[in-house]
Amino acid sequence: MSYNFGELKTAIQSYTDNSETTFVSNISNFIKSAEQRIFYNVDLENFRKNATGVMSTGNQFLRTPTDFLAPFSLFITTSGSEGFLLEKDVNFMREAFPDVTSTGKPLYYGFFDSSVTTGSGLVNANFILGPTPNADYTVELHYYYRPTSLTTLADTEYTWLSENAPNALLYGSLIEAYTFMKGEPDIIGLYESRFAESLSRLKDLAEARENADAYREGLPERPRT
């Protein structure tokens, strides 16, 4: 079973038996909240990306893509300077490299701040580099990204979550919907339980199957549930 956007909206209304105008206008918000809960609780390899960029000479900062959530690695790909940078805290960076005019091949990077892009509502993060680049180095960022929300698509379209984790998306949305309705605690508790069960199955896929190599490690062993 899977849901496109239109089918999920219909299912939420059917489960809650609610077609009131204000409720219906907030269904997209319920779905987005459910997506966010899933993204922040499960480390899915499907939501990893690679992007290339350039460290500019004399600029100690590097801007990330707009869909950036968290880094996995930052690698200099410029010929003759290849290598991974080590992630460090900003405090370390400031103490280790207090003189931003002192340049060299960057060895470290750290999350510095974020800024909202005017008009889009998306957030760009800024890495601080140490030492400050002494050349224009091409880099590859491997990162966890913010996938496109189902609510931005047409009613007939799907996302990875709506196709592969429909129950988690449905019950996560129902929690938000029934909370909006100030529903009975026992019903919300039931939806929470179903959501937690679906999330557990999704975590099992993401953190025990996707990132395991059976040839080297053997099949993963898990207790029966």
mmCIF file of C-alpha atoms in Angstrom:
data_model
loop_
_atom_site.group_PDB
_atom_site.id
_atom_site.type_symbol
_atom_site.label_atom_id
_atom_site.label_comp_id
_atom_site.label_asym_id
_atom_site.label_seq_id
_atom_site.Cartn_x
_atom_site.Cartn_y
_atom_site.Cartn_z
ATOM 1 C CA MET A 1 0.000 0.000 0.000
ATOM 2 C CA SER A 2 1.149 3.521 -0.714
ATOM 3 C CA TYR A 3 -0.366 6.998 -0.756
ATOM 4 C CA ASN A 4 -0.149 9.814 -3.226
ATOM 5 C CA PHE A 5 -0.909 13.281 -1.872
ATOM 6 C CA GLY A 6 -4.606 13.140 -2.747
ATOM 7 C CA GLU A 7 -5.075 9.664 -1.252
ATOM 8 C CA LEU A 8 -3.350 10.636 1.992
ATOM 9 C CA LYS A 9 -5.536 13.729 2.397
ATOM 10 C CA THR A 10 -8.631 11.584 1.843
ATOM 11 C CA ALA A 11 -7.415 8.962 4.339
ATOM 12 C CA ILE A 12 -6.825 11.596 7.043
ATOM 13 C CA GLN A 13 -10.344 12.942 6.579
ATOM 14 C CA SER A 14 -11.800 9.419 6.614
ATOM 15 C CA TYR A 15 -9.978 8.355 9.792
ATOM 16 C CA THR A 16 -10.961 11.530 11.640
ATOM 17 C CA ASP A 17 -14.412 11.812 10.016
ATOM 18 C CA ASN A 18 -13.788 15.525 9.668
ATOM 19 C CA SER A 19 -14.394 17.673 6.595
ATOM 20 C CA GLU A 20 -14.665 21.010 8.408
ATOM 21 C CA THR A 21 -13.098 23.810 6.351
ATOM 22 C CA THR A 22 -10.425 24.898 8.839
ATOM 23 C CA PHE A 23 -9.418 21.292 9.473
ATOM 24 C CA VAL A 24 -9.109 20.538 5.750
ATOM 25 C CA SER A 25 -7.022 23.679 5.178
ATOM 26 C CA ASN A 26 -4.527 22.432 7.779
ATOM 27 C CA ILE A 27 -4.085 18.892 6.425
ATOM 28 C CA SER A 28 -0.887 19.873 4.609
ATOM 29 C CA ASN A 29 0.543 21.127 7.916
ATOM 30 C CA PHE A 30 -0.301 17.798 9.582
ATOM 31 C CA ILE A 31 1.545 15.914 6.846
ATOM 32 C CA LYS A 32 4.581 18.223 6.963
ATOM 33 C CA SER A 33 4.802 17.802 10.759
ATOM 34 C CA ALA A 34 4.697 14.008 10.352
ATOM 35 C CA GLU A 35 7.414 14.109 7.689
ATOM 36 C CA GLN A 36 9.600 16.207 9.965
ATOM 37 C CA ARG A 37 9.188 13.777 12.878
ATOM 38 C CA ILE A 38 10.243 10.905 10.625
ATOM 39 C CA PHE A 39 13.232 12.736 9.134
ATOM 40 C CA TYR A 40 14.566 13.680 12.565
ATOM 41 C CA ASN A 41 14.080 10.211 14.064
ATOM 42 C CA VAL A 42 15.318 7.920 11.294
ATOM 43 C CA ASP A 43 18.677 8.105 9.506
ATOM 44 C CA LEU A 44 17.626 6.909 6.054
ATOM 45 C CA GLU A 45 20.378 6.463 3.489
ATOM 46 C CA ASN A 46 17.824 7.437 0.832
ATOM 47 C CA PHE A 47 18.076 10.975 2.165
ATOM 48 C CA ARG A 48 21.786 11.427 1.604
ATOM 49 C CA LYS A 49 23.228 13.585 -1.144
ATOM 50 C CA ASN A 50 26.513 14.714 -2.630
ATOM 51 C CA ALA A 51 27.096 18.285 -3.749
ATOM 52 C CA THR A 52 30.171 20.057 -5.047
ATOM 53 C CA GLY A 53 31.284 23.575 -4.236
ATOM 54 C CA VAL A 54 34.325 25.801 -4.046
ATOM 55 C CA MET A 55 36.244 27.162 -1.073
ATOM 56 C CA SER A 56 37.243 30.695 -2.071
ATOM 57 C CA THR A 57 40.707 32.096 -1.430
ATOM 58 C CA GLY A 58 40.715 34.214 1.720
ATOM 59 C CA ASN A 59 37.131 33.310 2.681
ATOM 60 C CA GLN A 60 36.928 31.343 5.932
ATOM 61 C CA PHE A 61 33.270 30.418 5.331
ATOM 62 C CA LEU A 62 31.596 27.881 3.029
ATOM 63 C CA ARG A 63 27.870 28.007 2.248
ATOM 64 C CA THR A 64 25.910 24.735 2.193
ATOM 65 C CA PRO A 65 23.041 23.741 -0.145
ATOM 66 C CA THR A 66 19.562 25.005 0.775
ATOM 67 C CA ASP A 67 18.306 21.464 1.550
ATOM 68 C CA PHE A 68 21.180 20.757 3.969
ATOM 69 C CA LEU A 69 20.333 19.217 7.357
ATOM 70 C CA ALA A 70 23.551 17.624 8.652
ATOM 71 C CA PRO A 71 27.020 16.752 7.282
ATOM 72 C CA PHE A 72 28.511 13.300 6.810
ATOM 73 C CA SER A 73 31.807 14.364 5.264
ATOM 74 C CA LEU A 74 33.586 17.209 3.471
ATOM 75 C CA PHE A 75 36.289 16.253 0.970
ATOM 76 C CA ILE A 76 38.704 18.413 -1.038
ATOM 77 C CA THR A 77 38.766 17.084 -4.596
ATOM 78 C CA THR A 78 41.279 19.523 -6.131
ATOM 79 C CA SER A 79 44.081 17.519 -7.737
ATOM 80 C CA GLY A 80 47.133 17.311 -5.480
ATOM 81 C CA SER A 81 45.203 18.497 -2.415
ATOM 82 C CA GLU A 82 42.720 15.648 -1.963
ATOM 83 C CA GLY A 83 41.669 14.805 1.573
ATOM 84 C CA PHE A 84 38.857 14.753 4.122
ATOM 85 C CA LEU A 85 38.439 17.639 6.553
ATOM 86 C CA LEU A 86 37.824 16.870 10.223
ATOM 87 C CA GLU A 87 34.672 18.327 11.768
ATOM 88 C CA LYS A 88 35.345 20.459 14.848
ATOM 89 C CA ASP A 89 33.418 22.740 17.192
ATOM 90 C CA VAL A 90 33.489 26.486 16.493
ATOM 91 C CA ASN A 91 35.280 27.050 19.817
ATOM 92 C CA PHE A 92 38.135 24.833 18.649
ATOM 93 C CA MET A 93 38.259 26.660 15.324
ATOM 94 C CA ARG A 94 38.430 30.093 16.927
ATOM 95 C CA GLU A 95 41.159 29.060 19.350
ATOM 96 C CA ALA A 96 43.210 27.123 16.793
ATOM 97 C CA PHE A 97 42.919 29.743 14.042
ATOM 98 C CA PRO A 98 42.431 33.160 15.679
ATOM 99 C CA ASP A 99 44.110 34.960 12.784
ATOM 100 C CA VAL A 100 41.742 34.654 9.817
ATOM 101 C CA THR A 101 44.349 36.246 7.537
ATOM 102 C CA SER A 102 46.670 33.289 8.125
ATOM 103 C CA THR A 103 45.953 30.979 5.189
ATOM 104 C CA GLY A 104 46.667 27.405 4.166
ATOM 105 C CA LYS A 105 44.988 24.243 2.968
ATOM 106 C CA PRO A 106 41.911 23.782 5.218
ATOM 107 C CA LEU A 107 42.155 20.837 7.584
ATOM 108 C CA TYR A 108 39.020 21.369 9.691
ATOM 109 C CA TYR A 109 35.464 22.597 9.332
ATOM 110 C CA GLY A 110 32.653 23.310 11.755
ATOM 111 C CA PHE A 111 29.041 24.427 11.701
ATOM 112 C CA PHE A 112 29.038 28.199 12.191
ATOM 113 C CA ASP A 113 25.543 29.589 11.668
ATOM 114 C CA SER A 114 22.507 29.590 9.393
ATOM 115 C CA SER A 115 20.595 32.258 7.536
ATOM 116 C CA VAL A 116 17.142 32.262 5.950
ATOM 117 C CA THR A 117 17.075 32.775 2.209
ATOM 118 C CA THR A 118 14.824 35.726 1.401
ATOM 119 C CA GLY A 119 11.500 34.681 -0.076
ATOM 120 C CA SER A 120 11.967 30.911 -0.057
ATOM 121 C CA GLY A 121 11.988 30.196 3.660
ATOM 122 C CA LEU A 122 14.846 27.734 3.143
ATOM 123 C CA VAL A 123 17.896 27.800 5.376
ATOM 124 C CA ASN A 124 21.520 27.963 4.282
ATOM 125 C CA ALA A 125 24.119 26.840 6.782
ATOM 126 C CA ASN A 126 27.638 28.235 6.863
ATOM 127 C CA PHE A 127 30.720 26.186 7.683
ATOM 128 C CA ILE A 128 33.768 27.869 9.182
ATOM 129 C CA LEU A 129 37.082 26.601 7.774
ATOM 130 C CA GLY A 130 40.483 26.362 9.353
ATOM 131 C CA PRO A 131 42.902 27.546 8.270
ATOM 132 C CA THR A 132 41.418 30.097 5.869
ATOM 133 C CA PRO A 133 41.801 28.729 2.291
ATOM 134 C CA ASN A 134 44.932 29.845 0.453
ATOM 135 C CA ALA A 135 43.451 28.795 -2.911
ATOM 136 C CA ASP A 136 40.141 28.013 -4.581
ATOM 137 C CA TYR A 137 39.636 24.392 -3.521
ATOM 138 C CA THR A 138 36.872 22.314 -5.099
ATOM 139 C CA VAL A 139 35.063 20.266 -2.452
ATOM 140 C CA GLU A 140 32.454 17.534 -2.252
ATOM 141 C CA LEU A 141 29.955 17.615 0.608
ATOM 142 C CA HIS A 142 28.216 14.368 1.555
ATOM 143 C CA TYR A 143 25.186 15.337 3.610
ATOM 144 C CA TYR A 144 21.774 14.488 5.011
ATOM 145 C CA TYR A 145 19.223 16.558 3.120
ATOM 146 C CA ARG A 146 15.678 17.834 3.536
ATOM 147 C CA PRO A 147 13.568 15.912 0.977
ATOM 148 C CA THR A 148 10.751 17.539 -0.965
ATOM 149 C CA SER A 149 7.518 17.447 1.028
ATOM 150 C CA LEU A 150 4.593 15.490 -0.360
ATOM 151 C CA THR A 151 2.509 18.616 0.205
ATOM 152 C CA THR A 152 4.393 20.494 -2.536
ATOM 153 C CA LEU A 153 3.411 17.950 -5.193
ATOM 154 C CA ALA A 154 0.281 17.322 -7.221
ATOM 155 C CA ASP A 155 -2.450 15.095 -5.771
ATOM 156 C CA THR A 156 -1.404 12.193 -8.019
ATOM 157 C CA GLU A 157 2.291 12.251 -7.071
ATOM 158 C CA TYR A 158 4.292 10.287 -4.488
ATOM 159 C CA THR A 159 7.433 10.717 -2.405
ATOM 160 C CA TRP A 160 9.779 8.041 -1.090
ATOM 161 C CA LEU A 161 8.042 8.144 2.295
ATOM 162 C CA SER A 162 4.518 7.952 0.897
ATOM 163 C CA GLU A 163 5.493 4.900 -1.186
ATOM 164 C CA ASN A 164 7.789 3.086 1.240
ATOM 165 C CA ALA A 165 6.636 4.217 4.691
ATOM 166 C CA PRO A 166 2.911 4.921 4.220
ATOM 167 C CA ASN A 167 1.872 3.818 7.709
ATOM 168 C CA ALA A 168 4.429 5.996 9.437
ATOM 169 C CA LEU A 169 3.316 8.973 7.344
ATOM 170 C CA LEU A 170 -0.391 8.237 7.890
ATOM 171 C CA TYR A 171 -0.258 7.735 11.660
ATOM 172 C CA GLY A 172 2.148 10.625 12.138
ATOM 173 C CA SER A 173 -0.317 12.836 10.279
ATOM 174 C CA LEU A 174 -3.257 11.492 12.296
ATOM 175 C CA ILE A 175 -1.486 12.371 15.550
ATOM 176 C CA GLU A 176 -1.200 15.968 14.382
ATOM 177 C CA ALA A 177 -4.752 15.999 13.015
ATOM 178 C CA TYR A 178 -6.362 14.575 16.148
ATOM 179 C CA THR A 179 -4.314 16.857 18.371
ATOM 180 C CA PHE A 180 -5.620 19.781 16.299
ATOM 181 C CA MET A 181 -9.152 18.490 16.934
ATOM 182 C CA LYS A 182 -8.406 18.234 20.676
ATOM 183 C CA GLY A 183 -9.459 14.598 20.429
ATOM 184 C CA GLU A 184 -9.714 11.921 23.078
ATOM 185 C CA PRO A 185 -6.384 10.994 24.718
ATOM 186 C CA ASP A 186 -6.952 7.263 24.187
ATOM 187 C CA ILE A 187 -7.329 7.749 20.418
ATOM 188 C CA ILE A 188 -4.224 9.920 20.256
ATOM 189 C CA GLY A 189 -2.446 7.241 22.301
ATOM 190 C CA LEU A 190 -3.516 4.598 19.780
ATOM 191 C CA TYR A 191 -2.179 6.679 16.888
ATOM 192 C CA GLU A 192 1.063 7.295 18.810
ATOM 193 C CA SER A 193 1.442 3.559 19.339
ATOM 194 C CA ARG A 194 0.852 2.789 15.657
ATOM 195 C CA PHE A 195 3.243 5.551 14.635
ATOM 196 C CA ALA A 196 5.951 4.270 17.011
ATOM 197 C CA GLU A 197 5.551 0.745 15.618
ATOM 198 C CA SER A 198 5.846 2.005 12.015
ATOM 199 C CA LEU A 199 8.823 4.160 12.954
ATOM 200 C CA SER A 200 10.522 1.151 14.540
ATOM 201 C CA ARG A 201 10.150 -0.835 11.305
ATOM 202 C CA LEU A 202 11.533 2.106 9.337
ATOM 203 C CA LYS A 203 14.520 2.456 11.699
ATOM 204 C CA ASP A 204 15.151 -1.267 11.297
ATOM 205 C CA LEU A 205 15.391 -0.754 7.528
ATOM 206 C CA ALA A 206 17.524 2.376 7.762
ATOM 207 C CA GLU A 207 19.894 1.499 10.579
ATOM 208 C CA ALA A 208 20.179 -2.300 10.391
ATOM 209 C CA ARG A 209 19.686 -3.213 6.736
ATOM 210 C CA GLU A 210 20.603 -0.257 4.509
ATOM 211 C CA ASN A 211 24.014 0.267 6.091
ATOM 212 C CA ALA A 212 24.995 -3.404 6.521
ATOM 213 C CA ASP A 213 27.039 -5.549 4.145
ATOM 214 C CA ALA A 214 26.002 -9.198 4.442
ATOM 215 C CA TYR A 215 29.103 -10.416 2.569
ATOM 216 C CA ARG A 216 31.466 -8.989 5.198
ATOM 217 C CA GLU A 217 29.273 -8.942 8.298
ATOM 218 C CA GLY A 218 26.754 -11.727 7.740
ATOM 219 C CA LEU A 219 23.008 -11.290 7.957
ATOM 220 C CA PRO A 220 21.948 -9.046 10.853
ATOM 221 C CA GLU A 221 20.523 -10.885 13.855
ATOM 222 C CA ARG A 222 17.452 -9.430 15.532
ATOM 223 C CA PRO A 223 14.980 -10.709 18.112
ATOM 224 C CA ARG A 224 11.614 -11.767 16.702
ATOM 225 C CA THR A 225 8.854 -9.188 17.209
#
